[in-house]
Amino acid sequence: MFISSQNPPPCFKGFTLVMPAVAVGNVGQLAVDLILSTLKMRRVGYIHTDCLIPMTGNNPYATCNEDAEELHTPAEVYTATEQKMAILQIRAPIIQTKSKKFRQLLVSWIKASGFSRTVVLSSSHAYQRDDQQMKGTPLRYLVTPSLLKESALALEELSWREMEQVPAFPGLTDANTDPRLYIPGGGITKGLYMDSCAVDLPLAVLLLFCSEGDNIPDAFTLVNHLNEWLHLLEKPSQKPNKWKIPSSWSLLFGSGIPPAMF
């Protein structure tokens, strides 16, 4: 359930929603962090659900001491009105037995809110790629039929590579084994995509094959890929995009080795 922090509640009709899937390397969440920090988006509410591990923490996008003490929750919604864009940032793992319930909650909220399209940023295990997926770029996309009707030309101009379907049993040539969509390490990505297809929801998935570790470079790769389509940040000529790193990333790998150890 969406709980607004504003009165009256925000109107999302016609907005683009961008959200991460909690997946390998947390690449989608890191990419969303870059968007929120760079565009200085405003928090307008949160998703109240028992499907996420409960947690709270300080403001991950603090710019001064005054706003650093704000409390933030596992699933929050931000908007940038000028860009007609909303962000759902998910900061906690989904409880495994409630994954389906969480997907249903998301689909219901997205439909009720009137978003024009939804983009899910995700990732998948690089070591479980099929032979054909080893070639070329590690970036892939999926799009539901309802969004394809509107965005087919834009996607064609981008020359992106669609996520391949792979054999259910690699190595077997039995004609009865149809290929399937397989996103190992992708969390709810596949389920949310399939649910969206079933209810005719305009949704796209952008994902990156990666490995666990320092996934900051992967986040930049994914958000730059998204930027090619949505043009969130104008790219200076011959220079990389200037995404702003949030203050919370200073503790991404802990606070360092305590000097007392030595």
CSV table of C-alpha atoms in Angstrom, one decimal:
chain,number,residue,atom,x,y,z
A,1,MET,CA,0.0,0.0,0.0
A,2,PHE,CA,1.3,3.5,-0.9
A,3,ILE,CA,1.3,5.9,1.9
A,4,SER,CA,1.6,9.6,0.8
A,5,SER,CA,3.6,12.1,2.8
A,6,GLN,CA,1.8,14.9,1.1
A,7,ASN,CA,-1.7,16.4,1.4
A,8,PRO,CA,-3.2,16.1,-1.2
A,9,PRO,CA,-1.4,12.9,-2.4
A,10,PRO,CA,0.7,13.2,-5.6
A,11,CYS,CA,-0.8,12.4,-9.0
A,12,PHE,CA,1.3,9.9,-11.0
A,13,LYS,CA,-0.9,9.8,-14.1
A,14,GLY,CA,1.2,10.0,-17.2
A,15,PHE,CA,4.5,9.6,-15.2
A,16,THR,CA,7.3,7.2,-16.0
A,17,LEU,CA,8.1,4.9,-13.1
A,18,VAL,CA,11.7,3.6,-12.6
A,19,MET,CA,12.4,1.0,-10.0
A,20,PRO,CA,15.0,-1.6,-9.2
A,21,ALA,CA,14.8,-5.3,-8.7
A,22,VAL,CA,16.7,-6.6,-5.7
A,23,ALA,CA,19.1,-8.7,-7.7
A,24,VAL,CA,22.8,-9.8,-7.9
A,25,GLY,CA,25.2,-7.1,-7.1
A,26,ASN,CA,22.4,-4.7,-6.2
A,27,VAL,CA,23.1,-3.0,-9.5
A,28,GLY,CA,19.6,-1.7,-10.1
A,29,GLN,CA,19.4,-0.1,-6.6
A,30,LEU,CA,22.8,1.6,-7.1
A,31,ALA,CA,21.7,2.9,-10.5
A,32,VAL,CA,18.5,4.3,-8.9
A,33,ASP,CA,20.6,5.9,-6.2
A,34,LEU,CA,22.5,7.8,-8.9
A,35,ILE,CA,19.3,9.1,-10.5
A,36,LEU,CA,17.8,10.2,-7.2
A,37,SER,CA,21.0,12.0,-6.1
A,38,THR,CA,21.7,13.6,-9.5
A,39,LEU,CA,18.1,14.9,-10.1
A,40,LYS,CA,17.6,15.8,-6.5
A,41,MET,CA,14.2,14.1,-6.5
A,42,ARG,CA,11.7,14.8,-3.7
A,43,ARG,CA,10.3,12.0,-1.5
A,44,VAL,CA,6.5,11.9,-1.7
A,45,GLY,CA,5.7,8.7,0.2
A,46,TYR,CA,6.5,5.1,0.8
A,47,ILE,CA,5.2,1.6,0.3
A,48,HIS,CA,3.9,0.0,3.4
A,49,THR,CA,4.2,-3.8,3.2
A,50,ASP,CA,5.1,-6.9,5.2
A,51,CYS,CA,6.8,-8.4,2.2
A,52,LEU,CA,10.2,-6.6,2.8
A,53,ILE,CA,12.6,-7.2,5.7
A,54,PRO,CA,11.8,-4.3,8.1
A,55,MET,CA,14.6,-1.7,8.4
A,56,THR,CA,15.2,2.0,8.8
A,57,GLY,CA,18.2,4.3,8.4
A,58,ASN,CA,19.4,7.8,8.0
A,59,ASN,CA,18.9,9.9,4.8
A,60,PRO,CA,21.1,8.2,2.1
A,61,TYR,CA,21.1,11.4,0.0
A,62,ALA,CA,22.0,13.9,2.8
A,63,THR,CA,23.8,17.1,1.6
A,64,CYS,CA,24.1,18.7,5.1
A,65,ASN,CA,23.9,17.9,8.8
A,66,GLU,CA,20.3,19.1,9.0
A,67,ASP,CA,18.8,16.6,6.6
A,68,ALA,CA,21.2,13.7,7.5
A,69,GLU,CA,19.1,12.7,10.5
A,70,GLU,CA,15.9,12.1,8.5
A,71,LEU,CA,14.6,8.5,8.8
A,72,HIS,CA,14.1,6.4,5.7
A,73,THR,CA,12.3,3.1,5.1
A,74,PRO,CA,12.7,0.1,2.8
A,75,ALA,CA,10.6,1.2,-0.1
A,76,GLU,CA,10.2,4.9,-0.8
A,77,VAL,CA,8.7,6.9,-3.7
A,78,TYR,CA,10.3,10.0,-5.2
A,79,THR,CA,9.2,12.4,-8.0
A,80,ALA,CA,10.6,14.9,-10.4
A,81,THR,CA,7.6,16.8,-11.6
A,82,GLU,CA,9.3,18.6,-14.5
A,83,GLN,CA,10.5,15.3,-16.0
A,84,LYS,CA,7.1,13.6,-15.2
A,85,MET,CA,9.1,10.8,-13.5
A,86,ALA,CA,8.7,8.8,-10.4
A,87,ILE,CA,11.2,6.5,-8.6
A,88,LEU,CA,10.5,3.6,-6.3
A,89,GLN,CA,13.6,2.8,-4.4
A,90,ILE,CA,13.7,-0.6,-2.7
A,91,ARG,CA,16.4,-0.9,0.0
A,92,ALA,CA,15.7,-4.2,1.7
A,93,PRO,CA,15.5,-7.9,0.5
A,94,ILE,CA,12.1,-9.3,-0.3
A,95,ILE,CA,11.0,-12.1,2.1
A,96,GLN,CA,11.2,-15.2,-0.1
A,97,THR,CA,7.8,-16.7,0.8
A,98,LYS,CA,6.1,-13.3,0.0
A,99,SER,CA,7.7,-12.7,-3.4
A,100,LYS,CA,4.5,-13.4,-5.3
A,101,LYS,CA,2.5,-11.2,-2.9
A,102,PHE,CA,4.9,-8.3,-3.4
A,103,ARG,CA,4.7,-8.6,-7.2
A,104,GLN,CA,0.9,-8.5,-7.0
A,105,LEU,CA,1.1,-5.4,-4.8
A,106,LEU,CA,3.4,-3.6,-7.2
A,107,VAL,CA,1.3,-4.4,-10.3
A,108,SER,CA,-1.9,-3.3,-8.5
A,109,TRP,CA,-0.3,0.0,-7.4
A,110,ILE,CA,1.3,0.7,-10.8
A,111,LYS,CA,-2.1,0.1,-12.6
A,112,ALA,CA,-4.0,2.2,-10.0
A,113,SER,CA,-1.6,5.1,-10.2
A,114,GLY,CA,-1.8,5.5,-13.9
A,115,PHE,CA,1.9,5.4,-14.8
A,116,SER,CA,2.4,5.7,-18.6
A,117,ARG,CA,5.3,3.1,-18.4
A,118,THR,CA,7.4,1.3,-15.9
A,119,VAL,CA,11.1,0.5,-16.2
A,120,VAL,CA,12.7,-2.1,-14.0
A,121,LEU,CA,16.5,-2.0,-13.6
A,122,SER,CA,17.9,-5.4,-12.8
A,123,SER,CA,20.9,-7.7,-13.1
A,124,SER,CA,21.7,-11.4,-13.7
A,125,HIS,CA,24.5,-13.8,-12.9
A,126,ALA,CA,27.2,-13.4,-15.5
A,127,TYR,CA,28.6,-16.9,-14.9
A,128,GLN,CA,25.2,-18.5,-15.9
A,129,ARG,CA,25.0,-17.0,-19.3
A,130,ASP,CA,24.1,-19.1,-22.3
A,131,ASP,CA,26.7,-19.3,-25.2
A,132,GLN,CA,24.9,-16.8,-27.3
A,133,GLN,CA,24.7,-14.4,-24.3
A,134,MET,CA,28.5,-14.4,-24.0
A,135,LYS,CA,28.8,-12.4,-27.2
A,136,GLY,CA,28.8,-8.6,-27.4
A,137,THR,CA,27.3,-6.3,-24.8
A,138,PRO,CA,26.4,-7.6,-21.3
A,139,LEU,CA,23.2,-5.4,-21.5
A,140,ARG,CA,19.8,-6.8,-22.3
A,141,TYR,CA,16.2,-5.6,-22.4
A,142,LEU,CA,12.7,-7.0,-22.2
A,143,VAL,CA,9.5,-5.2,-23.0
A,144,THR,CA,5.8,-6.2,-22.6
A,145,PRO,CA,3.6,-6.2,-25.7
A,146,SER,CA,1.6,-3.2,-24.5
A,147,LEU,CA,4.7,-1.0,-24.2
A,148,LEU,CA,6.2,-2.4,-27.4
A,149,LYS,CA,3.3,-0.9,-29.3
A,150,GLU,CA,4.3,2.6,-28.1
A,151,SER,CA,8.1,2.2,-28.0
A,152,ALA,CA,9.0,-0.1,-30.9
A,153,LEU,CA,10.5,2.7,-33.0
A,154,ALA,CA,12.6,4.1,-30.2
A,155,LEU,CA,13.9,0.7,-29.3
A,156,GLU,CA,14.7,0.0,-32.9
A,157,GLU,CA,16.7,3.2,-33.2
A,158,LEU,CA,18.7,2.4,-30.0
A,159,SER,CA,19.7,-1.0,-31.5
A,160,TRP,CA,19.5,-2.6,-28.1
A,161,ARG,CA,19.8,-6.4,-27.6
A,162,GLU,CA,16.7,-8.3,-26.4
A,163,MET,CA,17.1,-10.9,-23.6
A,164,GLU,CA,17.5,-14.3,-25.3
A,165,GLN,CA,15.5,-17.3,-24.3
A,166,VAL,CA,17.6,-20.3,-23.5
A,167,PRO,CA,17.0,-24.1,-23.7
A,168,ALA,CA,15.4,-25.6,-20.6
A,169,PHE,CA,18.0,-28.4,-20.7
A,170,PRO,CA,21.2,-27.0,-22.4
A,171,GLY,CA,22.9,-29.5,-24.7
A,172,LEU,CA,19.7,-31.5,-25.5
A,173,THR,CA,18.3,-31.2,-29.0
A,174,ASP,CA,14.9,-32.7,-28.2
A,175,ALA,CA,12.3,-30.8,-30.2
A,176,ASN,CA,9.9,-31.0,-27.2
A,177,THR,CA,12.1,-28.8,-25.0
A,178,ASP,CA,11.0,-25.3,-25.8
A,179,PRO,CA,13.3,-22.4,-24.9
A,180,ARG,CA,12.5,-20.3,-21.8
A,181,LEU,CA,13.2,-17.0,-20.3
A,182,TYR,CA,15.8,-17.5,-17.6
A,183,ILE,CA,17.2,-14.7,-15.3
A,184,PRO,CA,19.3,-16.3,-12.6
A,185,GLY,CA,20.0,-13.9,-9.7
A,186,GLY,CA,17.4,-11.5,-11.0
A,187,GLY,CA,15.0,-11.7,-8.0
A,188,ILE,CA,11.5,-10.8,-8.9
A,189,THR,CA,12.5,-9.6,-12.4
A,190,LYS,CA,11.1,-12.5,-14.4
A,191,GLY,CA,8.0,-12.8,-12.3
A,192,LEU,CA,7.2,-9.1,-12.5
A,193,TYR,CA,7.7,-9.1,-16.2
A,194,MET,CA,5.4,-12.1,-16.7
A,195,ASP,CA,2.8,-10.7,-14.4
A,196,SER,CA,2.9,-7.4,-16.4
A,197,CYS,CA,2.4,-9.2,-19.7
A,198,ALA,CA,-0.6,-11.1,-18.2
A,199,VAL,CA,-2.4,-7.8,-17.2
A,200,ASP,CA,-1.3,-5.8,-20.3
A,201,LEU,CA,0.9,-3.4,-18.2
A,202,PRO,CA,3.4,-1.3,-20.2
A,203,LEU,CA,6.7,-2.3,-18.6
A,204,ALA,CA,10.3,-2.7,-19.7
A,205,VAL,CA,13.3,-4.4,-18.0
A,206,LEU,CA,16.9,-3.3,-18.5
A,207,LEU,CA,19.4,-5.7,-17.1
A,208,LEU,CA,23.1,-6.3,-16.9
A,209,PHE,CA,25.0,-9.5,-16.6
A,210,CYS,CA,27.4,-9.1,-13.7
A,211,SER,CA,29.2,-10.7,-10.8
A,212,GLU,CA,29.2,-9.9,-7.0
A,213,GLY,CA,31.9,-7.5,-5.9
A,214,ASP,CA,32.4,-3.8,-6.5
A,215,ASN,CA,29.4,-3.2,-8.6
A,216,ILE,CA,29.6,0.6,-8.8
A,217,PRO,CA,31.0,0.5,-12.4
A,218,ASP,CA,28.0,-1.8,-13.3
A,219,ALA,CA,25.6,0.8,-11.9
A,220,PHE,CA,27.1,3.5,-14.0
A,221,THR,CA,26.9,1.3,-17.1
A,222,LEU,CA,23.2,0.5,-16.4
A,223,VAL,CA,22.1,4.1,-15.7
A,224,ASN,CA,24.0,5.4,-18.8
A,225,HIS,CA,22.1,2.7,-20.8
A,226,LEU,CA,18.8,3.9,-19.4
A,227,ASN,CA,19.8,7.5,-20.2
A,228,GLU,CA,20.1,6.7,-23.9
A,229,TRP,CA,16.4,6.1,-23.9
A,230,LEU,CA,14.9,8.4,-21.3
A,231,HIS,CA,17.4,11.3,-21.6
A,232,LEU,CA,17.5,12.0,-17.9
A,233,LEU,CA,20.8,13.8,-18.1
A,234,GLU,CA,22.2,15.5,-21.2
A,235,LYS,CA,25.6,14.1,-22.1
A,236,PRO,CA,28.3,16.7,-22.7
A,237,SER,CA,30.2,16.3,-26.0
A,238,GLN,CA,33.2,13.9,-25.7
A,239,LYS,CA,32.7,13.7,-21.9
A,240,PRO,CA,31.0,11.1,-19.6
A,241,ASN,CA,27.7,11.8,-18.0
A,242,LYS,CA,28.0,13.7,-14.7
A,243,TRP,CA,26.1,11.5,-12.3
A,244,LYS,CA,26.3,12.6,-8.7
A,245,ILE,CA,27.4,9.9,-6.2
A,246,PRO,CA,25.2,10.0,-3.0
A,247,SER,CA,26.8,10.5,0.4
A,248,SER,CA,25.7,7.0,1.5
A,249,TRP,CA,28.2,5.4,-0.9
A,250,SER,CA,31.1,6.5,1.3
A,251,LEU,CA,30.1,3.6,3.6
A,252,LEU,CA,29.3,1.1,0.8
A,253,PHE,CA,32.1,-1.2,1.8
A,254,GLY,CA,32.1,-0.4,5.6
A,255,SER,CA,33.9,2.2,7.5
A,256,GLY,CA,37.4,1.0,7.0
A,257,ILE,CA,39.9,-0.9,9.2
A,258,PRO,CA,39.9,0.3,12.8
A,259,PRO,CA,43.3,1.8,13.7
A,260,ALA,CA,43.1,0.1,17.1
A,261,MET,CA,43.7,-3.3,15.4
A,262,PHE,CA,47.3,-2.2,14.9
